[in-house]
Coordinates of C-alpha atoms in Angstrom, one line a residue:
Chain M
Q10 CA 3.2 10.2 3.8
Q11 CA -0.5 10.6 4.7
P12 CA -3.0 11.7 2.0
V13 CA -4.6 15.0 2.7
Q14 CA -8.4 15.2 3.1
S15 CA -10.7 18.2 2.8
P16 CA -12.8 19.5 4.3
Q17 CA -12.0 18.5 7.9
A18 CA -15.6 18.8 8.9
V19 CA -19.0 19.1 7.3
I20 CA -22.5 19.7 8.8
L21 CA -25.4 18.8 6.6
R22 CA -29.2 18.7 6.8
E23 CA -30.8 15.4 5.9
G24 CA -31.2 15.2 2.1
E25 CA -28.3 17.5 1.3
D26 CA -25.2 16.4 -0.7
A27 CA -21.6 16.5 0.2
V28 CA -18.2 15.9 -1.4
I29 CA -15.0 14.8 0.4
N30 CA -11.7 15.1 -1.3
C31 CA -8.5 13.2 -0.9
S32 CA -5.1 14.1 -2.3
S33 CA -2.0 12.1 -2.5
S34 CA 1.6 13.2 -3.1
K35 CA 2.5 9.9 -4.7
A36 CA 1.3 8.0 -7.7
L37 CA -1.8 6.0 -6.7
Y38 CA -2.2 2.2 -6.9
S39 CA -5.6 2.2 -5.1
V40 CA -7.8 4.5 -3.0
H41 CA -9.9 3.1 -0.1
W42 CA -12.8 4.8 1.6
Y43 CA -13.9 3.9 5.1
R44 CA -16.5 5.3 7.5
Q45 CA -16.0 5.2 11.3
K46 CA -18.8 5.7 13.8
H47 CA -17.9 7.1 17.3
G48 CA -16.2 4.4 19.4
E49 CA -16.1 1.8 16.6
A50 CA -13.6 0.5 14.1
P51 CA -13.5 2.0 10.6
V52 CA -15.7 0.1 8.2
F53 CA -14.9 -0.4 4.5
L54 CA -17.1 1.5 2.0
M55 CA -15.3 1.0 -1.4
I56 CA -12.1 0.7 -3.2
L57 CA -11.0 2.3 -6.5
L58 CA -8.3 0.6 -8.5
K59 CA -8.0 2.5 -11.7
G60 CA -7.8 6.1 -12.7
G61 CA -11.1 7.6 -13.5
E62 CA -13.0 4.7 -12.0
Q63 CA -16.2 5.4 -10.2
K64 CA -17.9 3.1 -7.7
G65 CA -21.1 3.3 -5.7
H66 CA -22.4 2.1 -2.4
E67 CA -26.0 3.0 -1.7
K68 CA -26.1 6.7 -2.4
I69 CA -22.4 7.1 -1.8
S70 CA -20.1 7.0 -4.8
A71 CA -16.4 7.8 -5.5
S72 CA -14.2 8.8 -8.3
C73 CA -10.4 8.7 -8.8
N74 CA -8.3 10.9 -11.0
E75 CA -5.0 9.0 -11.3
K76 CA -3.3 11.8 -13.1
K77 CA -4.1 14.4 -10.4
Q78 CA -3.5 11.8 -7.7
Q79 CA -6.9 12.7 -6.2
S80 CA -10.1 11.0 -5.2
S81 CA -13.5 12.3 -4.2
L82 CA -16.3 10.7 -2.2
Y83 CA -19.8 11.9 -3.1
L84 CA -22.7 11.6 -0.6
T85 CA -26.0 12.1 -2.2
A86 CA -29.3 12.8 -0.4
S87 CA -27.6 12.3 2.9
Q88 CA -29.3 10.3 5.6
L89 CA -28.8 10.5 9.4
S90 CA -26.9 7.2 9.3
Y91 CA -24.2 8.8 7.1
S92 CA -22.9 10.7 10.2
G93 CA -19.4 9.7 11.2
T94 CA -15.8 10.2 10.2
Y95 CA -14.7 9.4 6.7
F96 CA -11.2 8.3 6.0
C97 CA -9.5 7.9 2.6
G98 CA -6.6 5.4 2.5
T99 CA -4.1 5.3 -0.3
A100 CA -1.8 2.6 -1.5
N101 CA 1.0 3.8 -3.8
R102 CA 2.8 2.3 -6.7
D103 CA 6.1 2.4 -5.1
N104 CA 5.1 -0.4 -2.6
A105 CA 3.1 -2.4 -5.1
G106 CA -0.1 -1.2 -3.5
N107 CA 0.4 -3.1 -0.2
M108 CA 1.0 -0.4 2.3
L109 CA -2.2 1.5 3.2
T110 CA -1.9 5.0 4.6
F111 CA -4.8 7.1 5.8
G112 CA -5.6 10.7 5.8
G113 CA -6.7 12.8 8.8
G114 CA -10.4 12.1 8.3
T115 CA -13.5 14.2 7.6
R116 CA -16.1 14.5 10.3
L117 CA -19.6 14.5 8.8
M118 CA -22.7 15.3 10.8
V119 CA -26.1 15.0 9.3
K120 CA -28.9 16.8 11.2
P121 CA -32.6 16.2 10.8
Chain Q
D20 CA -13.9 -16.1 10.8
A21 CA -14.1 -13.9 13.9
G22 CA -12.3 -11.0 12.3
V23 CA -9.3 -9.2 13.6
I24 CA -9.0 -9.6 17.3
Q25 CA -7.3 -7.1 19.6
S26 CA -6.7 -7.2 23.3
P27 CA -7.1 -5.6 25.6
R28 CA -10.0 -3.4 24.6
H29 CA -9.1 -0.8 27.2
E30 CA -5.9 -0.2 29.1
V31 CA -5.1 2.3 31.8
T32 CA -1.5 2.5 33.0
E33 CA 0.8 4.8 34.8
M34 CA 3.5 6.8 33.2
G35 CA 6.7 4.8 32.9
Q36 CA 5.0 1.4 32.8
E37 CA 5.4 -1.1 30.0
V38 CA 2.3 -1.6 27.8
T39 CA 1.7 -4.5 25.4
L40 CA -1.1 -4.5 22.9
R41 CA -2.0 -7.7 21.0
C42 CA -3.5 -8.5 17.7
K43 CA -4.6 -11.7 15.9
P44 CA -5.1 -11.1 12.2
I45 CA -7.6 -12.9 10.0
S46 CA -6.4 -16.3 9.0
G47 CA -4.8 -16.2 5.5
H48 CA -4.1 -12.4 5.5
N49 CA -0.4 -11.7 4.8
S50 CA -0.3 -8.0 5.6
L51 CA -0.7 -6.6 9.1
F52 CA -0.9 -2.9 10.0
W53 CA -0.7 -1.0 13.3
Y54 CA -2.4 2.4 13.4
R55 CA -2.7 5.0 16.1
Q56 CA -5.7 7.3 16.1
T57 CA -5.9 10.7 17.8
M58 CA -8.1 13.7 17.2
M59 CA -5.2 15.8 16.0
R60 CA -3.5 13.3 13.6
G61 CA -6.3 11.0 12.5
L62 CA -5.2 7.4 11.6
E63 CA -1.4 7.3 11.6
L64 CA 0.3 4.2 10.2
L65 CA 2.9 3.0 12.8
I66 CA 4.3 -0.1 11.2
Y67 CA 3.4 -2.5 8.4
F68 CA 4.3 -6.3 8.2
N69 CA 4.1 -8.5 5.2
N70 CA 4.5 -12.2 5.7
N71 CA 5.6 -11.6 9.3
V72 CA 8.4 -9.3 8.2
P73 CA 8.4 -5.6 9.1
I74 CA 8.4 -3.7 5.8
D75 CA 8.0 -0.1 6.9
D76 CA 8.3 1.2 10.5
S77 CA 8.9 4.8 9.6
G78 CA 5.7 5.8 11.5
M79 CA 6.9 4.4 14.8
P80 CA 7.2 7.6 16.9
E81 CA 10.4 6.7 18.8
D82 CA 12.5 4.0 20.3
R83 CA 10.0 3.5 23.1
F84 CA 7.7 1.8 20.5
S85 CA 8.5 -1.7 19.2
A86 CA 6.4 -4.2 17.3
K87 CA 6.8 -7.9 16.6
M88 CA 5.1 -10.5 14.5
P89 CA 6.5 -13.9 15.6
N90 CA 4.1 -15.9 13.4
A91 CA 1.3 -15.4 11.0
S92 CA -1.4 -15.3 13.6
F93 CA 0.0 -13.0 16.3
S94 CA 1.5 -9.5 16.6
T95 CA 2.3 -7.2 19.5
L96 CA 2.9 -3.5 19.9
K97 CA 4.9 -2.6 22.9
I98 CA 5.5 0.8 24.5
Q99 CA 8.2 1.0 27.1
P100 CA 8.2 3.3 29.0
S101 CA 4.8 4.7 28.4
E102 CA 4.0 8.5 28.5
P103 CA 0.8 10.4 28.7
R104 CA 1.1 11.6 25.1
D105 CA 0.9 7.9 24.0
S106 CA -2.8 8.0 25.0
A107 CA -4.8 7.1 21.9
V108 CA -6.8 4.3 20.3
Y109 CA -4.5 1.8 18.6
F110 CA -5.9 -0.3 15.8
C111 CA -4.6 -3.4 14.1
A112 CA -5.7 -4.2 10.6
S113 CA -5.0 -7.1 8.2
R114 CA -5.6 -7.8 4.5
P115 CA -4.4 -10.3 1.9
S116 CA -1.1 -9.0 0.5
V117 CA -2.5 -8.5 -2.9
G118 CA -2.8 -4.9 -3.8
G119 CA -6.3 -3.7 -4.2
T120 CA -8.1 -5.5 -1.4
E121 CA -9.8 -4.1 1.6
A122 CA -8.3 -4.0 5.1
F123 CA -10.2 -5.3 8.0
F124 CA -9.8 -3.5 11.3
G125 CA -9.9 -4.8 14.8
Q126 CA -12.1 -3.1 17.4
G127 CA -9.1 -1.2 18.8
T128 CA -7.4 -0.8 22.1
R129 CA -8.1 2.5 24.0
L130 CA -4.9 3.3 25.9
T131 CA -4.8 5.9 28.6
V132 CA -1.5 6.7 30.3
V133 CA -1.9 8.7 33.5

């Protein structure tokens, strides 16, 4: 079952912050975040393996609440290059973390 | 390594025709995934292989879709007969079959069925 992402779309001005949420109906083994530019393949941003873990990539960070089966992606001081569609992928405990299922995506547009 | 290689990059076919999409995963990766991307449904997992064996094909839309992985370096996704609603971008991805590792995506095949 696909994880659920919110919001579906975000429009920001350069320098503003955003949060993208991801919710799973099953116990999490890991959460993956990817960014996709128009016409390109999704590109890996980061992976979270443990509950409560936070990771960072440039000014992009993420957290995972294992108990709530949720993850959030934080984009700080957004840049024009952050525009794209963000996908969260979840791997669940019932398949030993191997099968990776993605949400519907969040379209992010950063304007000057 | 050249990464995950998909072919063709673009395919235009007429309704009712057979379509075969191809994927070469990264050498050493044991898990292979086929995804379909549409505006409405995002990235849908169609089928997942581990060590060349189909593990979960619950995402395959209907019997018109079939996938094979005859060896560790090659997989196909076949649609027969194709329909206009199959138009989408199809991605293949691979990763080592150890939980907690990233998946690497191919460049995708944009399929248009007219």
